[in-house]
XYZ file of C-alpha atoms in Angstrom:
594
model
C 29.205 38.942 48.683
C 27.103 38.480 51.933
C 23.984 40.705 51.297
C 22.307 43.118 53.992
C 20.309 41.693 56.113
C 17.969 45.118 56.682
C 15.428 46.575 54.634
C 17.015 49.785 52.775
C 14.079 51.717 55.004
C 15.826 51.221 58.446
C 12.757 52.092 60.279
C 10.577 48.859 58.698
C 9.848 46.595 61.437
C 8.895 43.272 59.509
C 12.062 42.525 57.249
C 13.012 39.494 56.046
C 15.687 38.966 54.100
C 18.507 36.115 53.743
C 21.840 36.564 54.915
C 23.349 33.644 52.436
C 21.264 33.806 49.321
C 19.246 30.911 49.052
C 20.314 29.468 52.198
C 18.412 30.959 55.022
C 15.376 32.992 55.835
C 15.084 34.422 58.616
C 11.575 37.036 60.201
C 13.143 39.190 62.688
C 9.986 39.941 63.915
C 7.813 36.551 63.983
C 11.221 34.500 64.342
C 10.212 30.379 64.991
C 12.122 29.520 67.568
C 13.847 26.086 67.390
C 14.009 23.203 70.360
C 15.927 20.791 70.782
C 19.166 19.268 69.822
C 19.550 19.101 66.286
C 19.073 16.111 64.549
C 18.511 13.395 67.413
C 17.752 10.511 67.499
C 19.697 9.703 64.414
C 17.139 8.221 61.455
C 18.315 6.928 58.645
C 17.803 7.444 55.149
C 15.214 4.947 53.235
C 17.381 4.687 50.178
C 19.975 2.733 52.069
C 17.171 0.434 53.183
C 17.204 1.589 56.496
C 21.343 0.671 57.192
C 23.892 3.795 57.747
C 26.644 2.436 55.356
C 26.319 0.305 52.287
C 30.086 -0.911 50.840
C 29.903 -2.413 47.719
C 32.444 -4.098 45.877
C 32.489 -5.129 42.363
C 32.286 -9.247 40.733
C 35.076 -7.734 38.857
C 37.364 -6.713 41.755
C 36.577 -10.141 43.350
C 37.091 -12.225 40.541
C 40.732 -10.375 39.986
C 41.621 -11.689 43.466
C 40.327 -15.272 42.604
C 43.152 -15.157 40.133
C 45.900 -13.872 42.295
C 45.093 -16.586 44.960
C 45.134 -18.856 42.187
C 48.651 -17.440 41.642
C 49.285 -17.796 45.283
C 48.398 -21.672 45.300
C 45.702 -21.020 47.561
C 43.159 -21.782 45.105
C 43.715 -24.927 42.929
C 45.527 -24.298 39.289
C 44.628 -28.008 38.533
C 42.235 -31.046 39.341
C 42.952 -34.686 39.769
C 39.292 -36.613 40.432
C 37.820 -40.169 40.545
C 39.136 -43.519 39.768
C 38.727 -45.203 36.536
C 38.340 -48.426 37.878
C 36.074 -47.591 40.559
C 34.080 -44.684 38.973
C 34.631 -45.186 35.752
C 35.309 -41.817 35.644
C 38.866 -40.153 36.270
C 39.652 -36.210 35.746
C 43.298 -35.446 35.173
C 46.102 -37.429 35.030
C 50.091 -37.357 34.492
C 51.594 -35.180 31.673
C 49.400 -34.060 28.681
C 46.568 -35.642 30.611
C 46.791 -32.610 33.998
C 43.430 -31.171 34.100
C 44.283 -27.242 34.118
C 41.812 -24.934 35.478
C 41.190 -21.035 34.577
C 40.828 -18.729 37.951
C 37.133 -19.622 38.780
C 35.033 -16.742 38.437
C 31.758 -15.668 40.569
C 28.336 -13.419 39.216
C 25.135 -12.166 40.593
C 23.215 -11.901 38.019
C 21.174 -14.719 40.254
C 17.905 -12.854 40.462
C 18.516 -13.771 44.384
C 19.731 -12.398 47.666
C 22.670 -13.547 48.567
C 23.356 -15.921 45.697
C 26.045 -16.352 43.011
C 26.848 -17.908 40.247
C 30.282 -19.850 40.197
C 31.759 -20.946 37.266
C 34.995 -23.062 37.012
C 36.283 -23.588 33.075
C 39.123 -25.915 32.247
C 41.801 -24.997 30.152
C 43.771 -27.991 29.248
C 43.791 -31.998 29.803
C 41.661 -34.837 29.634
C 38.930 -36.959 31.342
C 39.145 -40.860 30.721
C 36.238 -43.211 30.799
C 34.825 -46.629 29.435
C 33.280 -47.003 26.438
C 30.764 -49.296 26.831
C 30.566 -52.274 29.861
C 32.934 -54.897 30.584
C 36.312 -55.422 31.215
C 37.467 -55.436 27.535
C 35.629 -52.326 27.275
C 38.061 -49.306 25.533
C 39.080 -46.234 27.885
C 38.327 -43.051 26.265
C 40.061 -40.109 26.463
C 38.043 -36.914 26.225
C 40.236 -32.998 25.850
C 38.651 -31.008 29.099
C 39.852 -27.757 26.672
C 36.555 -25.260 26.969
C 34.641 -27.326 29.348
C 32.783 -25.005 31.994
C 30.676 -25.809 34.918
C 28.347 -23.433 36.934
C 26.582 -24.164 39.965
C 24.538 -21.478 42.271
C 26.066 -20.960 45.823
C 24.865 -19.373 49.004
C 26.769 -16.271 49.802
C 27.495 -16.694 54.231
C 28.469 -13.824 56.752
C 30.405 -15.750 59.868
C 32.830 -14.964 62.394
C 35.922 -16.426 61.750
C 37.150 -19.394 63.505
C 39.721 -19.226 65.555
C 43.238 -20.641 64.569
C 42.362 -19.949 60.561
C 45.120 -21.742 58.552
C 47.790 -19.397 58.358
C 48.794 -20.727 54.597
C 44.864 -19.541 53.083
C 46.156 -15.935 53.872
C 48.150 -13.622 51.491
C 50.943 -11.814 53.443
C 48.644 -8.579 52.615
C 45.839 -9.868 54.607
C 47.644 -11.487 57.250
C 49.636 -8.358 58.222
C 46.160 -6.693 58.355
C 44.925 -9.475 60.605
C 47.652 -9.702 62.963
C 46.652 -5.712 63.430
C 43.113 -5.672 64.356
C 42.388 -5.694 68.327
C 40.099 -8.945 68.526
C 39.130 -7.540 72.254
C 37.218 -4.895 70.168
C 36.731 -5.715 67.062
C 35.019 -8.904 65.572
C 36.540 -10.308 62.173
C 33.800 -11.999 59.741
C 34.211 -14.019 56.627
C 32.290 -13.560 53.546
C 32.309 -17.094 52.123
C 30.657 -19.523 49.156
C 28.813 -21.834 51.557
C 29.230 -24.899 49.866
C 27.520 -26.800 52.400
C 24.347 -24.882 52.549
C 23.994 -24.954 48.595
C 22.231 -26.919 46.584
C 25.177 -28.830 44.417
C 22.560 -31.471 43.006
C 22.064 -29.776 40.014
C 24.511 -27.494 38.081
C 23.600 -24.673 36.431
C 22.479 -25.177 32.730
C 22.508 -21.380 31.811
C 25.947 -21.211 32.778
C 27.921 -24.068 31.912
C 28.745 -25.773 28.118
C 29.757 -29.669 28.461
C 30.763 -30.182 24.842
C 29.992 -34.071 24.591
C 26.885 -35.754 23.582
C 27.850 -38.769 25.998
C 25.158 -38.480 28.853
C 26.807 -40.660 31.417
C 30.197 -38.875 30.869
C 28.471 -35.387 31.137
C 26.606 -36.586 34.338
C 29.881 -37.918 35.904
C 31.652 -35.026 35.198
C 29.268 -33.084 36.858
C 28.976 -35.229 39.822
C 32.652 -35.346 40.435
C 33.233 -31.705 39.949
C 29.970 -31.364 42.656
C 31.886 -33.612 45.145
C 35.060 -31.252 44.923
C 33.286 -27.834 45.208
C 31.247 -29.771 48.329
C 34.731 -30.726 50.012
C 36.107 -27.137 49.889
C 33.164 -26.280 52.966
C 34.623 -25.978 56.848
C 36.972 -23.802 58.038
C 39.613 -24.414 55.600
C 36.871 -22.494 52.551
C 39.826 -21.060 50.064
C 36.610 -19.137 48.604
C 36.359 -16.098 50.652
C 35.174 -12.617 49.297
C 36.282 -10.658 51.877
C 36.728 -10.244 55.493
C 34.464 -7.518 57.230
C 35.205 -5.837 60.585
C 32.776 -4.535 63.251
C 32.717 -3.306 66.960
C 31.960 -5.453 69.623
C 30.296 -2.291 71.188
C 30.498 0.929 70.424
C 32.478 3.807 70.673
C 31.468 7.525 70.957
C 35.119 8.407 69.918
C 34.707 10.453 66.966
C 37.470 8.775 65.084
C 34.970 5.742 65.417
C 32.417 7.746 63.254
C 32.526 5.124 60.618
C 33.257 1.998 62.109
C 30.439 -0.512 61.414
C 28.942 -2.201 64.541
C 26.461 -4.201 62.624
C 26.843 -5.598 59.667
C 24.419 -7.942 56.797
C 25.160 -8.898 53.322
C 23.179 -8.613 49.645
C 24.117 -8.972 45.970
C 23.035 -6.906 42.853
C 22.601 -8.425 40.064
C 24.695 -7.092 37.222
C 21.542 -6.865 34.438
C 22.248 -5.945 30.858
C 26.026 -4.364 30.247
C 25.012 -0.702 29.710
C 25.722 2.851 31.402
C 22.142 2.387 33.155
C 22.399 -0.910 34.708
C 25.073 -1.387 37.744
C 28.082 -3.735 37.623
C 27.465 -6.974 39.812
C 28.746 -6.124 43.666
C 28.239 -7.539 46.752
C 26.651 -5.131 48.751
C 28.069 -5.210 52.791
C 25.461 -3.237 55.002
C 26.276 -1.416 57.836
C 25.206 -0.227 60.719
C 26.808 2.240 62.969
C 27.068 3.684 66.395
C 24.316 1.910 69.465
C 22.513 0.793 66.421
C 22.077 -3.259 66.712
C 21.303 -5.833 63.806
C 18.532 -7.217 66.304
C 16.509 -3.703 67.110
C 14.860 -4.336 63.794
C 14.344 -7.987 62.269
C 13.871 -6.851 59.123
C 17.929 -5.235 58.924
C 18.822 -9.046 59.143
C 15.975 -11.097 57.377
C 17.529 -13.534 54.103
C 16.036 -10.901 51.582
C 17.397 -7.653 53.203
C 18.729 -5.392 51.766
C 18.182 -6.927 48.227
C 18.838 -3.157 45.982
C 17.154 -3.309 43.038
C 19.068 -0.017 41.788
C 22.812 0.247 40.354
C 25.587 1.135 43.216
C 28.363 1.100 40.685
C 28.216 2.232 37.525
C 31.842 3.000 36.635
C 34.082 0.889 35.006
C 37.530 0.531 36.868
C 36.349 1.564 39.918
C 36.601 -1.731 42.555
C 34.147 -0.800 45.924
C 32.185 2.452 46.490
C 31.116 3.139 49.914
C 27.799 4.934 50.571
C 27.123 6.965 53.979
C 23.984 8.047 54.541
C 23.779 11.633 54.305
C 22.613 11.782 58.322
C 25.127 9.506 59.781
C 28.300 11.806 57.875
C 26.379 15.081 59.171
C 25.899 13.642 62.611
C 28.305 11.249 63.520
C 31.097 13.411 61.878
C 30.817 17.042 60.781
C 28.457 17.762 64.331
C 31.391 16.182 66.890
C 34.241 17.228 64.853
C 32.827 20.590 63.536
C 29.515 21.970 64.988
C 30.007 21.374 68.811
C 33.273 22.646 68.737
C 32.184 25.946 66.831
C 29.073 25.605 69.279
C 31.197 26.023 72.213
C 33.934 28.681 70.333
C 30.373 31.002 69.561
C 28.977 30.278 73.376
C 32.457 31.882 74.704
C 31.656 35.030 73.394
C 29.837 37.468 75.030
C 25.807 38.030 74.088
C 25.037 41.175 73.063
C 22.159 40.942 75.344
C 24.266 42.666 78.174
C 26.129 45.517 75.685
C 24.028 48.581 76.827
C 21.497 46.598 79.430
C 22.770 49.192 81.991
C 21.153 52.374 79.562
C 18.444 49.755 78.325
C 17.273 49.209 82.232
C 18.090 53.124 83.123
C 15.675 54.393 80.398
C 12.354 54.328 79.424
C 12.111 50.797 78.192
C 10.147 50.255 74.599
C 11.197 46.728 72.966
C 13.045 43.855 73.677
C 14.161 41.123 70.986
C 16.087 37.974 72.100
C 15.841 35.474 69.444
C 18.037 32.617 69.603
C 17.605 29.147 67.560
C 18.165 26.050 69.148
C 16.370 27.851 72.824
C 13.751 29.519 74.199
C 15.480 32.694 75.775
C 14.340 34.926 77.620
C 16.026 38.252 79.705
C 16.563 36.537 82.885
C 17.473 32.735 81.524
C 20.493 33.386 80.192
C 20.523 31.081 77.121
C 22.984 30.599 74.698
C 21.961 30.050 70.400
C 22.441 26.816 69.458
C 22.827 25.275 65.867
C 19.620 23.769 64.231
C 19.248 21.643 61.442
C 19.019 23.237 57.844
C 18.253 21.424 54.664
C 22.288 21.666 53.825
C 23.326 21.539 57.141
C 23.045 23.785 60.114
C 22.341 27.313 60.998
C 22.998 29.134 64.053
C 21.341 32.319 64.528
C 21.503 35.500 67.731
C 19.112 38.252 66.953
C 19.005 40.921 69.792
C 17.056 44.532 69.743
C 16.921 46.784 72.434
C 15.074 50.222 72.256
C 14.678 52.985 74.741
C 13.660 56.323 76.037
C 16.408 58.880 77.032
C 14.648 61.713 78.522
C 15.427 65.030 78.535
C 14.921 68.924 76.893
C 16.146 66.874 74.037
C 14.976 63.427 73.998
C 16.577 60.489 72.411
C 14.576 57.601 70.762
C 17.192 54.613 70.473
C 17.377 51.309 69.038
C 20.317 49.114 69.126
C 20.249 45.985 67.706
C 22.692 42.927 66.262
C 22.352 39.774 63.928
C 24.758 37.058 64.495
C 24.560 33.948 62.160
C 26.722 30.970 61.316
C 26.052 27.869 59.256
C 27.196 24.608 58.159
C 26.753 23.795 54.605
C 27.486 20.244 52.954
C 27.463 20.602 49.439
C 28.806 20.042 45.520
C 31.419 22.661 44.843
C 34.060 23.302 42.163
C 38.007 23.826 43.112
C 40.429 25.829 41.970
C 40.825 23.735 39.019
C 37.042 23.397 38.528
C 36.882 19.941 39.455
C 33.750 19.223 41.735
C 34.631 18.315 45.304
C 32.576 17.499 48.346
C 32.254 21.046 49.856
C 31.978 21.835 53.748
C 31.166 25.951 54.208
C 31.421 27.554 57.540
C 30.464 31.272 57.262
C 29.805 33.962 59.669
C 27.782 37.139 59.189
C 27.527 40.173 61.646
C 25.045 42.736 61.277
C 25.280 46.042 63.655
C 22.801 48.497 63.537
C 22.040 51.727 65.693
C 19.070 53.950 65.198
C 18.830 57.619 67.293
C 15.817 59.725 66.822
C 16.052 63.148 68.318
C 12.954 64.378 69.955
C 12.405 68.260 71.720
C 9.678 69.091 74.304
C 6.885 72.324 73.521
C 4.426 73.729 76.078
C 2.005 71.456 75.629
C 3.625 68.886 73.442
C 6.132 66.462 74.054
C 8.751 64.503 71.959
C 8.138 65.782 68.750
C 10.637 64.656 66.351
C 13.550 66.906 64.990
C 15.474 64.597 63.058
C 17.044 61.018 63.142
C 19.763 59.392 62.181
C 20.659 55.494 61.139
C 24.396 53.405 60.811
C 24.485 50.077 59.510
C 28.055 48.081 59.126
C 27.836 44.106 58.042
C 30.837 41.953 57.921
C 31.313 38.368 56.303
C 33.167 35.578 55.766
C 33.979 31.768 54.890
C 36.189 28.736 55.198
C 35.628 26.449 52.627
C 36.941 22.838 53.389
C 36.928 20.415 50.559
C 37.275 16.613 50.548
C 39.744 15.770 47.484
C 41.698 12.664 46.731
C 45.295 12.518 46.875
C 47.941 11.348 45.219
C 48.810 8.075 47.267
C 44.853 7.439 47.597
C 44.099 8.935 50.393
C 41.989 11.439 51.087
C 43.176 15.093 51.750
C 40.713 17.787 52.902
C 41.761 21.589 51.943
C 41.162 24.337 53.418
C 40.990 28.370 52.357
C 39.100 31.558 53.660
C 37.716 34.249 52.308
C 36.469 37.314 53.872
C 33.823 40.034 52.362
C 35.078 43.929 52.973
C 32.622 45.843 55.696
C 29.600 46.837 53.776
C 28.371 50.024 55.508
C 25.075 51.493 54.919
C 23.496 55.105 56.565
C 20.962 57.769 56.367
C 20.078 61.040 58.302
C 17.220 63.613 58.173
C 16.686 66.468 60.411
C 19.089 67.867 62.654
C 21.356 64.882 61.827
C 24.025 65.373 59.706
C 25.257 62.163 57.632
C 28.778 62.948 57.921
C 29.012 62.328 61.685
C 26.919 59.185 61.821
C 28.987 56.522 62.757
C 31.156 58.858 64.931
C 27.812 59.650 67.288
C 26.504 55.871 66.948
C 29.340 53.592 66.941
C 32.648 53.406 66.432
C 33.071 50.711 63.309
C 36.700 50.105 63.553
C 36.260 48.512 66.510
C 33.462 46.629 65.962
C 35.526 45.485 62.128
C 38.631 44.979 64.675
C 36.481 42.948 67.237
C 34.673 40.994 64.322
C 38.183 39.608 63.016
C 39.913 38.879 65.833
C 37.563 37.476 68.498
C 37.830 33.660 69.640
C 35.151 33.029 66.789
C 36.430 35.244 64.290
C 37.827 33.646 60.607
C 41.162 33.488 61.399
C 40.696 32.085 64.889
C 38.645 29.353 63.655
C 40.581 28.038 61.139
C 43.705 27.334 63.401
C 41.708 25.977 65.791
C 37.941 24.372 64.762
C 38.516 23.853 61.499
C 42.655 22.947 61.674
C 41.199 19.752 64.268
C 38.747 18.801 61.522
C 41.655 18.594 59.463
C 43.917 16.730 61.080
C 41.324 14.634 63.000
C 39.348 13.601 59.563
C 42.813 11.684 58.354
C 42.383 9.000 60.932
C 38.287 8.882 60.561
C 38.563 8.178 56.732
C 41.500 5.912 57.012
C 39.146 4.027 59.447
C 36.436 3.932 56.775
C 37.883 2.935 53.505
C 38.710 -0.725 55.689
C 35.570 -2.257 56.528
C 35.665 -4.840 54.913
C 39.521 -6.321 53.686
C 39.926 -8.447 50.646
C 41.227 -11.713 50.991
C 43.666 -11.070 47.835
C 43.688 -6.790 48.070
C 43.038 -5.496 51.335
C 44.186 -2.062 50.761
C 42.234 0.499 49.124
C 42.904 3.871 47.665
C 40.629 6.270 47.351
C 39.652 7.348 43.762
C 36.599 10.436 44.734
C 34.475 11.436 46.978
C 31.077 12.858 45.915
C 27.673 13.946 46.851
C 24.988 11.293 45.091
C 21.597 12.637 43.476
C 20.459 11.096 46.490
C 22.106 13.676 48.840
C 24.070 10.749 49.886
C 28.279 10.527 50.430
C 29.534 8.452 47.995
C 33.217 6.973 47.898
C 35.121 5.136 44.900
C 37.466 3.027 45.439
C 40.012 0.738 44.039
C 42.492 -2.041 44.795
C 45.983 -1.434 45.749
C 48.808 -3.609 44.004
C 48.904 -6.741 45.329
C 51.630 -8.493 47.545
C 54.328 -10.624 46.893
């Protein structure tokens, strides 16, 4: 229920009370008036480290794609390396003697930025060696069964290069290639950079080479280097993912979420319990003018670097954070605010509903508070929405009073409250499930004061009675962001409105029954309220029926910033307010192709 916004004493000047418990407070008489457009420039939050978007997608998700491209032959199921004769060393052979190889697998539980851990482990065959010098010397033939190598590689963020083998593509990712408009969009690759890693050494921590033969062990190790060195250059089978970002960019507000700058990090997976986060690489974002190059430190090696979890749940593949500034201002305002901005400005300001008596009579008081401006009588300004903690709050006070002379003389007040707000918040459905909650609401508040006055011999205006109405009217349309079925996400909408709360009082001459009859006629005012160009019903066709269908295309936009080489499509598991304030989305992998 949308509470009064009037003392119960109509006649107390200095009220302040909230329209939307625990919302909004707002003096009507010392009222702070507001300039400025709300929330420009655009400023980041510091939790994302000073980027708009941060996607992050799991070792697990990109180790399950390792495997299908295994599957795929675009990754190597077996290895066939050195020459006995020349090496003394040879890995694989015919038969029995194929040297099998799991999917590899990748980690970044480093420590570092941008560094991970790849592991290959064999599964089957041999490796054959000398034992001992000379040409009589016996070939050995060691099982391969268990052996596991891990070496630390560089994590690299480059354009791709033109004419990309078509055969290192799944038909997934190549169909999603094909798509994108290259004369607008710019399509990186997230690779292992074999050739700026250090493949000298391999990783002790990580890898078991069951023999107690040194110079087999050290072969090994060098031959498996070699391999993992030759797979640099274009032709890299080990890409993570392919991100995609603007060239320049667009003010379209389908283009809220497209990324138009764009870095990499890792998180490092820590211990394996609720608290600590699953091992993701972390793709930062930047959106709208923003530029990787306005700030050095957005691009530096250690950027970036979070040192808290980003995905906590099991199952769940990528999870995109938005700031909580960039979704209020790059896509509630333009799809939501200005147009309710400009469906508010068309109706008219109560500033001009009894200006003709108001300038006639004996003028006493003037009120023309309106956030967002600095009106004035003669200016002619219009509210505007400011920024709230939750959102935004637009808000039209106006109070005239006057003198109507006469045998019987007339002290009158007229006066109206208009407010409408924004609010982004946590909110249950129907079913009680909690859903990312936008709430528009409107309140009116009309109220009409009339003091009668009658003139003695020697004494004027001396009260006889008064009389006050009050009527307030209410409503909301509450649009929440849910899920759907085939993984994308739906937003719902449904309105409520309050019934008119009316409020009076008399004393004197007045008589309460006839009070809204001799101050206003509420019917109209309820009839005007409900059906006027900003009215519930008028809104949600309009305003909040463009969100709708407008918001299918925006999200659809933002769950593909980045495609996987082996699973570029991604459903959409929930959407969620953080304890950060921040919008959080889960993700997962689609089936793969054929």
């Amino acid at each position: 229920m949308f509470t009064s916004p009037i003392s119960s004493d109509p006649f107390y000047s200095s009220y302040s009370q909230s329209f939307l418990p625990g919302r909004f407070v707002l003096d009507h008489v010392n009222s702070t008036i507001v300039k400025g457009e709300a929330r420009e420039p655009l400023t980041t939050a510091a939790r994302l480290d000073g980027y708009d978007m941060v996607w992050a997608v799991t070792q697990d998700s990109l180790n399950a794609q390792f495997e299908y491209l295994q599957l795929s032959n675009i990754l190597p199921s077996s290895l066939r390396l050195g020459n006995l004769q020349a090496d003394g060393l040879a890995i694989g052979g015919d038969g029995n003697d194929c040297a099998t190889l799991a999917p590899p697998f990748i980690d970044f539980d480093t420590g570092l930025p941008r560094l991970a851990r790849l592991t290959l482990v064999l599964t089957g065959g041999t490796v054959s060696f000398y034992q001992g010098y000379g040409p009589s010397a016996p070939v050995v033939k060691q099982s391969l069964v268990g052996w596991k190598l891990a070496f630390l590689v560089q994590l690299s963020l480059t354009e791709t290069e033109p004419g990309l083998p078509g055969a290192a593509l799944t038909k997934a990712l190549r169909t999603r290639l094909d798509a994108v408009d290259t004369s607008q969009f710019s399509i990186g690759r997230i690779v292992l950079d074999f050739g700026a890693s250090d493949l000298s050494r391999h990783d002790l921590s990580g890898s078991n080479l069951p023999s107690s033969n040194s110079f087999l062990k050290q072969a090994f190790v060098t031959a498996l280097a070699g391999w993992v060195r030759a797979q640099a250059g274009a032709t890299n089978p080990f890409v993570l993912g392919y991100p995609l970002t603007r060239k320049w960019p667009s003010e379209a507000p389908d283009a809220a979420f497209e990324p138009t700058g764009a870095n990499l990090s890792t998180c490092r997976s820590g211990k394996p319990t609720e608290l600590d986060a699953i091992g993701s690489l972390n793709f930062l974002l930047l959106t709208g003018k923003r530029k990787m190059s306005d700030s050095p430190a957005l691009y530096a090696p250690e950027a970036g670097n979070f040192a808290r979890p980003l995905v906590r749940t099991p199952g769940i593949d990528a999870r995109g954070l938005i700031a909580r500034e960039v979704f209020l201002q790059r896509y509630v305002k333009p799809l939501l605010v200005d147009p309710l901005q400009a469906a508010i400005g068309a109706l008219p300001d109560y500033l001009h509903a009894r200006m003709d008596r108001w300038r006639d009579m004996n003028r006493r008081e003037l009120i023309n508070t309106k956030t967002g401006v600095a009106a004035d009588l003669a200016n002619g300004l219009r509210a505007g929405f400011v920024p709230t903690p939750s959102g935004w709050i637009l808000s039209d006070h106006v109070k005239l009073s006057w003198h109507e002379s006469g045998a019987h003389s007339h002290d009158r007040s007229s006066e109206q409250l208009l407010q409408y707000t924004v609010d982004l918040s946590t909110q249950a459905d129907a079913a009680g499930v909690a859903r990312l909650t936008l709430d528009i609401a409107g309140v009116l508040m009309r109220h009409e004061c009339d003091q009668v006055n009658q003139d003695f011999p020697f004494k004027h205006d001396v009260y006889m009675g008064k009389g006050w109405a009050r009527v307030t009217l209410g409503w909301r349309i509450r649009v929440q962001f849910v899920p759907g079925a085939d993984g994308r996400l739906v937003l719902t909408c449904s309105c409520s409105q309050d019934a008119p709360l009316q409020e009076s009082g008399s004393g004197g001459v007045y008589v309460l029954a006839e009070l809204y009859a001799n101050l206003f006629n509420q019917h109209t005012i309820v009839d005007d309220w409900e059906h006027n160009s900003a009215g519930m019903a008028a809104l949600a066709a309009s305003v909040v029926g463009q969100l709708v269908a407008g918001s299918d295309t925006v999200f659809e936009r933002a769950m593909l910033p980045v495609l996987l080489a082996a699973r570029p499509e991604m459903a959409c598991q929930d959407i969620q307010l953080n304890q950060d304030g921040d919008i959080e989305i889960d993700f997962t992998c689609c089936a793969q192709d054929d």
